[in-house]
PDB file of C-alpha atoms in Angstrom:
ATOM      1  CA  MET E   1     180.506 123.889 122.474  1.00 51.00           C
ATOM      2  CA  THR E   2     184.339 123.888 122.735  1.00 53.00           C
ATOM      3  CA  ARG E   3     185.398 120.970 124.880  1.00 51.00           C
ATOM      4  CA  SER E   4     189.142 121.531 125.742  1.00 47.00           C
ATOM      5  CA  LYS E   5     189.804 123.002 129.106  1.00 46.00           C
ATOM      6  CA  ASP E   6     191.001 126.570 128.761  1.00 44.00           C
ATOM      7  CA  ARG E   7     193.304 126.108 131.706  1.00 42.00           C
ATOM      8  CA  LEU E   8     196.410 127.512 130.144  1.00 42.00           C
ATOM      9  CA  SER E   9     196.744 131.044 128.770  1.00 47.00           C
ATOM     10  CA  PRO E  10     193.216 131.222 127.364  1.00 58.00           C
ATOM     11  CA  GLY E  11     193.217 132.634 123.815  1.00 78.00           C
ATOM     12  CA  THR E  12     196.897 132.022 123.129  1.00 82.00           C
ATOM     13  CA  ALA E  13     198.483 129.025 121.344  1.00 82.00           C
ATOM     14  CA  ASP E  14     201.859 127.404 121.669  1.00 81.00           C
ATOM     15  CA  SER E  15     203.802 125.447 119.107  1.00 84.00           C
ATOM     16  CA  LEU E  16     203.022 121.788 119.657  1.00 89.00           C
ATOM     17  CA  ASP E  17     205.486 118.896 119.447  1.00 90.00           C
ATOM     18  CA  PRO E  18     204.387 116.854 116.429  1.00 92.00           C
ATOM     19  CA  ARG E  19     205.810 113.658 118.034  1.00 93.00           C
ATOM     20  CA  LEU E  20     203.317 114.025 120.899  1.00 94.00           C
ATOM     21  CA  ILE E  21     200.465 114.608 118.436  1.00 95.00           C
ATOM     22  CA  LEU E  22     201.517 111.510 116.403  1.00 96.00           C
ATOM     23  CA  LYS E  23     201.653 109.454 119.645  1.00 97.00           C
ATOM     24  CA  ALA E  24     198.101 110.633 120.521  1.00 97.00           C
ATOM     25  CA  ILE E  25     196.882 109.759 117.031  1.00 97.00           C
ATOM     26  CA  ARG E  26     198.412 106.259 117.446  1.00 97.00           C
ATOM     27  CA  ASP E  27     196.930 105.974 120.923  1.00 97.00           C
ATOM     28  CA  ALA E  28     193.514 106.610 119.394  1.00 98.00           C
ATOM     29  CA  ALA E  29     194.125 103.674 117.062  1.00 97.00           C
ATOM     30  CA  ILE E  30     193.844 105.769 113.913  1.00 98.00           C
ATOM     31  CA  THR E  31     194.669 103.594 110.884  1.00 98.00           C
ATOM     32  CA  HIS E  32     194.796 106.313 108.152  1.00 98.00           C
ATOM     33  CA  VAL E  33     195.300 110.082 108.058  1.00 97.00           C
ATOM     34  CA  ILE E  34     193.789 111.744 104.966  1.00 98.00           C
ATOM     35  CA  THR E  35     195.259 115.115 104.158  1.00 96.00           C
ATOM     36  CA  VAL E  36     195.107 118.081 101.809  1.00 93.00           C
ATOM     37  CA  PRO E  37     198.529 119.235 102.931  1.00 78.00           C
ATOM     38  CA  ASP E  38     198.374 121.797 105.682  1.00 70.00           C
ATOM     39  CA  THR E  39     201.301 124.265 105.881  1.00 76.00           C
ATOM     40  CA  HIS E  40     200.361 124.862 109.518  1.00 74.00           C
ATOM     41  CA  GLN E  41     201.140 121.211 110.434  1.00 83.00           C
ATOM     42  CA  GLN E  42     204.100 120.541 108.087  1.00 87.00           C
ATOM     43  CA  SER E  43     206.274 118.834 110.700  1.00 89.00           C
ATOM     44  CA  LEU E  44     203.439 116.465 111.703  1.00 93.00           C
ATOM     45  CA  LEU E  45     202.952 115.640 108.021  1.00 92.00           C
ATOM     46  CA  ARG E  46     206.622 114.758 107.674  1.00 91.00           C
ATOM     47  CA  LEU E  47     206.326 112.357 110.591  1.00 93.00           C
ATOM     48  CA  LEU E  48     203.143 110.834 109.174  1.00 94.00           C
ATOM     49  CA  ALA E  49     204.913 110.252 105.817  1.00 92.00           C
ATOM     50  CA  GLU E  50     207.296 107.775 107.508  1.00 92.00           C
ATOM     51  CA  PRO E  51     206.265 104.116 107.067  1.00 89.00           C
ATOM     52  CA  THR E  52     205.584 103.495 110.741  1.00 90.00           C
ATOM     53  CA  GLY E  53     201.844 104.282 110.580  1.00 83.00           C
ATOM     54  CA  PRO E  54     199.181 105.397 110.510  1.00 97.00           C
ATOM     55  CA  GLN E  55     199.100 105.389 106.678  1.00 97.00           C
ATOM     56  CA  LEU E  56     199.093 108.824 105.166  1.00 96.00           C
ATOM     57  CA  ILE E  57     196.832 109.460 102.142  1.00 97.00           C
ATOM     58  CA  THR E  58     197.200 112.803 100.293  1.00 96.00           C
ATOM     59  CA  VAL E  59     194.232 114.033  98.312  1.00 97.00           C
ATOM     60  CA  CYS E  60     193.466 117.138  96.249  1.00 96.00           C
ATOM     61  CA  THR E  61     190.448 118.606  98.047  1.00 96.00           C
ATOM     62  CA  GLU E  62     188.714 118.424 101.383  1.00 96.00           C
ATOM     63  CA  ASP E  63     185.568 117.069  99.632  1.00 96.00           C
ATOM     64  CA  GLU E  64     187.690 114.196  98.350  1.00 97.00           C
ATOM     65  CA  ALA E  65     189.164 113.722 101.864  1.00 97.00           C
ATOM     66  CA  MET E  66     185.587 113.403 103.211  1.00 97.00           C
ATOM     67  CA  GLY E  67     184.756 110.702 100.625  1.00 97.00           C
ATOM     68  CA  VAL E  68     187.972 108.755 101.331  1.00 98.00           C
ATOM     69  CA  ASN E  69     187.160 108.972 105.031  1.00 98.00           C
ATOM     70  CA  LEU E  70     183.719 107.462 104.350  1.00 98.00           C
ATOM     71  CA  GLY E  71     185.185 104.666 102.245  1.00 98.00           C
ATOM     72  CA  LEU E  72     187.818 103.766 104.843  1.00 98.00           C
ATOM     73  CA  TYR E  73     185.251 103.841 107.630  1.00 98.00           C
ATOM     74  CA  MET E  74     182.902 101.577 105.646  1.00 97.00           C
ATOM     75  CA  GLY E  75     185.860  99.261 105.032  1.00 98.00           C
ATOM     76  CA  GLY E  76     186.374  98.839 108.766  1.00 98.00           C
ATOM     77  CA  LYS E  77     189.270 101.287 109.176  1.00 98.00           C
ATOM     78  CA  LYS E  78     189.561 104.175 111.628  1.00 98.00           C
ATOM     79  CA  PRO E  79     190.596 107.281 109.629  1.00 98.00           C
ATOM     80  CA  MET E  80     191.163 110.922 110.564  1.00 98.00           C
ATOM     81  CA  LEU E  81     191.409 114.108 108.415  1.00 97.00           C
ATOM     82  CA  LEU E  82     194.285 116.638 108.596  1.00 96.00           C
ATOM     83  CA  ILE E  83     193.202 119.815 106.895  1.00 95.00           C
ATOM     84  CA  GLN E  84     193.256 123.569 107.408  1.00 93.00           C
ATOM     85  CA  ASN E  85     190.504 126.055 108.240  1.00 95.00           C
ATOM     86  CA  SER E  86     190.085 127.400 104.705  1.00 94.00           C
ATOM     87  CA  GLY E  87     189.556 123.807 103.389  1.00 95.00           C
ATOM     88  CA  PHE E  88     187.067 123.079 106.105  1.00 97.00           C
ATOM     89  CA  TYR E  89     184.927 126.044 104.863  1.00 97.00           C
ATOM     90  CA  ALA E  90     185.288 124.781 101.284  1.00 96.00           C
ATOM     91  CA  ALA E  91     183.975 121.347 102.323  1.00 97.00           C
ATOM     92  CA  LEU E  92     180.985 122.312 104.432  1.00 97.00           C
ATOM     93  CA  ASN E  93     178.396 120.802 102.095  1.00 97.00           C
ATOM     94  CA  THR E  94     180.180 117.484 102.139  1.00 97.00           C
ATOM     95  CA  VAL E  95     180.668 117.707 105.928  1.00 97.00           C
ATOM     96  CA  ARG E  96     176.883 118.220 106.151  1.00 97.00           C
ATOM     97  CA  GLY E  97     176.032 115.386 103.772  1.00 97.00           C
ATOM     98  CA  LEU E  98     178.451 112.729 104.908  1.00 97.00           C
ATOM     99  CA  ALA E  99     179.459 113.425 108.518  1.00 97.00           C
ATOM    100  CA  LEU E 100     176.314 115.093 109.830  1.00 98.00           C
ATOM    101  CA  ASP E 101     173.382 113.711 107.836  1.00 98.00           C
ATOM    102  CA  GLY E 102     175.198 110.376 106.900  1.00 97.00           C
ATOM    103  CA  GLN E 103     176.360 110.000 110.495  1.00 98.00           C
ATOM    104  CA  VAL E 104     179.872 109.010 109.537  1.00 98.00           C
ATOM    105  CA  PRO E 105     182.493 109.393 112.281  1.00 98.00           C
ATOM    106  CA  THR E 106     184.738 112.156 111.016  1.00 98.00           C
ATOM    107  CA  CYS E 107     187.582 113.422 113.163  1.00 98.00           C
ATOM    108  CA  MET E 108     189.149 116.512 111.663  1.00 98.00           C
ATOM    109  CA  LEU E 109     192.431 117.843 112.828  1.00 96.00           C
ATOM    110  CA  ILE E 110     192.107 121.491 111.560  1.00 95.00           C
ATOM    111  CA  GLY E 111     195.128 123.789 111.416  1.00 92.00           C
ATOM    112  CA  GLU E 112     194.213 127.431 111.943  1.00 91.00           C
ATOM    113  CA  PHE E 113     195.994 128.798 108.951  1.00 89.00           C
ATOM    114  CA  PHE E 114     196.803 132.496 109.176  1.00 88.00           C
ATOM    115  CA  ARG E 115     196.290 132.618 112.963  1.00 86.00           C
ATOM    116  CA  ASP E 116     198.498 134.764 115.115  1.00 85.00           C
ATOM    117  CA  PRO E 117     199.026 132.403 118.112  1.00 85.00           C
ATOM    118  CA  HIS E 118     199.258 135.477 120.446  1.00 86.00           C
ATOM    119  CA  VAL E 119     195.685 136.541 119.609  1.00 89.00           C
ATOM    120  CA  ALA E 120     192.500 134.767 120.696  1.00 89.00           C
ATOM    121  CA  PRO E 121     190.681 133.429 117.695  1.00 89.00           C
ATOM    122  CA  ARG E 122     187.509 135.453 118.562  1.00 90.00           C
ATOM    123  CA  ASP E 123     189.632 138.607 118.507  1.00 91.00           C
ATOM    124  CA  HIS E 124     191.594 137.820 115.315  1.00 88.00           C
ATOM    125  CA  ALA E 125     191.425 140.293 112.399  1.00 91.00           C
ATOM    126  CA  SER E 126     191.137 137.517 109.833  1.00 92.00           C
ATOM    127  CA  ARG E 127     187.601 136.185 109.226  1.00 94.00           C
ATOM    128  CA  LEU E 128     189.325 132.852 108.320  1.00 93.00           C
ATOM    129  CA  VAL E 129     190.365 132.467 111.943  1.00 93.00           C
ATOM    130  CA  ARG E 130     187.687 134.458 113.775  1.00 95.00           C
ATOM    131  CA  MET E 131     184.692 132.598 112.255  1.00 96.00           C
ATOM    132  CA  LEU E 132     185.905 129.054 112.561  1.00 97.00           C
ATOM    133  CA  GLU E 133     184.560 128.277 116.028  1.00 95.00           C
ATOM    134  CA  PRO E 134     181.293 130.138 115.493  1.00 97.00           C
ATOM    135  CA  THR E 135     180.821 128.140 112.269  1.00 97.00           C
ATOM    136  CA  LEU E 136     181.565 124.895 114.018  1.00 98.00           C
ATOM    137  CA  ASP E 137     179.111 125.836 116.815  1.00 97.00           C
ATOM    138  CA  LEU E 138     176.428 126.823 114.283  1.00 97.00           C
ATOM    139  CA  TRP E 139     176.735 123.390 112.658  1.00 97.00           C
ATOM    140  CA  GLU E 140     176.724 121.716 116.119  1.00 97.00           C
ATOM    141  CA  ILE E 141     180.181 120.149 115.531  1.00 98.00           C
ATOM    142  CA  PRO E 142     181.940 119.403 118.846  1.00 98.00           C
ATOM    143  CA  THR E 143     185.216 121.215 119.098  1.00 96.00           C
ATOM    144  CA  TYR E 144     188.420 120.571 120.991  1.00 97.00           C
ATOM    145  CA  ARG E 145     191.183 123.237 121.063  1.00 93.00           C
ATOM    146  CA  LEU E 146     194.789 122.092 120.741  1.00 92.00           C
ATOM    147  CA  ASP E 147     196.464 125.297 121.850  1.00 90.00           C
ATOM    148  CA  HIS E 148     198.855 123.912 124.517  1.00 90.00           C
ATOM    149  CA  GLU E 149     200.728 120.687 124.968  1.00 92.00           C
ATOM    150  CA  ALA E 150     198.374 119.565 127.775  1.00 93.00           C
ATOM    151  CA  HIS E 151     195.470 119.605 125.195  1.00 94.00           C
ATOM    152  CA  ILE E 152     197.124 116.916 123.118  1.00 95.00           C
ATOM    153  CA  ALA E 153     195.609 114.371 125.527  1.00 96.00           C
ATOM    154  CA  ASP E 154     192.178 115.373 124.068  1.00 96.00           C
ATOM    155  CA  ILE E 155     192.972 113.736 120.705  1.00 97.00           C
ATOM    156  CA  PRO E 156     191.945 110.192 121.726  1.00 98.00           C
ATOM    157  CA  VAL E 157     188.954 111.653 123.618  1.00 97.00           C
ATOM    158  CA  ALA E 158     187.801 113.520 120.482  1.00 98.00           C
ATOM    159  CA  VAL E 159     188.300 110.488 118.234  1.00 98.00           C
ATOM    160  CA  GLU E 160     186.195 108.413 120.652  1.00 98.00           C
ATOM    161  CA  HIS E 161     183.582 111.131 120.680  1.00 98.00           C
ATOM    162  CA  ALA E 162     183.311 111.070 116.870  1.00 98.00           C
ATOM    163  CA  TYR E 163     182.957 107.276 116.769  1.00 97.00           C
ATOM    164  CA  ARG E 164     180.526 107.142 119.722  1.00 97.00           C
ATOM    165  CA  ALA E 165     178.325 109.944 118.372  1.00 97.00           C
ATOM    166  CA  HIS E 166     178.652 108.821 114.677  1.00 98.00           C
ATOM    167  CA  GLY E 167     179.439 112.344 113.405  1.00 98.00           C
ATOM    168  CA  PRO E 168     182.081 114.984 113.028  1.00 98.00           C
ATOM    169  CA  VAL E 169     184.457 116.367 115.662  1.00 98.00           C
ATOM    170  CA  ALA E 170     186.965 119.204 115.137  1.00 98.00           C
ATOM    171  CA  LEU E 171     190.362 119.431 116.788  1.00 97.00           C
ATOM    172  CA  LEU E 172     191.670 122.996 116.249  1.00 95.00           C
ATOM    173  CA  VAL E 173     195.452 123.380 116.122  1.00 91.00           C
ATOM    174  CA  GLY E 174     196.130 126.992 117.057  1.00 87.00           C
ATOM    175  CA  GLY E 175     199.857 127.108 116.772  1.00 80.00           C
ATOM    176  CA  ARG E 176     202.132 125.615 114.146  1.00 77.00           C
ATOM    177  CA  THR E 177     203.521 122.223 114.929  1.00 80.00           C
ATOM    178  CA  GLY E 178     207.169 122.545 116.024  1.00 72.00           C
ATOM    179  CA  GLU E 179     210.188 121.319 114.201  1.00 74.00           C
ATOM    180  CA  VAL E 180     211.661 117.908 114.967  1.00 65.00           C
ATOM    181  CA  SER E 181     215.359 117.633 115.376  1.00 60.00           C
TER     182      SER E 181
END
């Protein structure tokens, strides 16, 4: 069910420019980014913390992030979650209840914490990495890989998908976001 085109070095991941990711988030008209801080995407979080928008909201748990996402959506805003794979697993019941059963658009930018970007996720020794896509597939959550700079263009597409389908969509960030100078 993965949607990104595996046209560049399938299975590997590059460091992504956080400025390009932020631009794509803005292009998707995201108003708020709700995060449980993700070490995998630290440089993107630093950019989001600047007062230029979208507004960054930091919460304690992924379950809380899902609830804030629901409240913002019901209030007419267009939020997105920025979490990591371990937190996604922790919030599966809330993902089921709010995003899937409740049909709330939920775009999740998920950092693949602990991933070696030179190893395809399906071949990774860590269950945390190896089981993410199969878990998303099992729950029928559309998935977009953000492994190479060309994939960043899929962010607005994925956001539109979540809002059109009234449900969750996962954007998997395979490599750490790069440093901004």
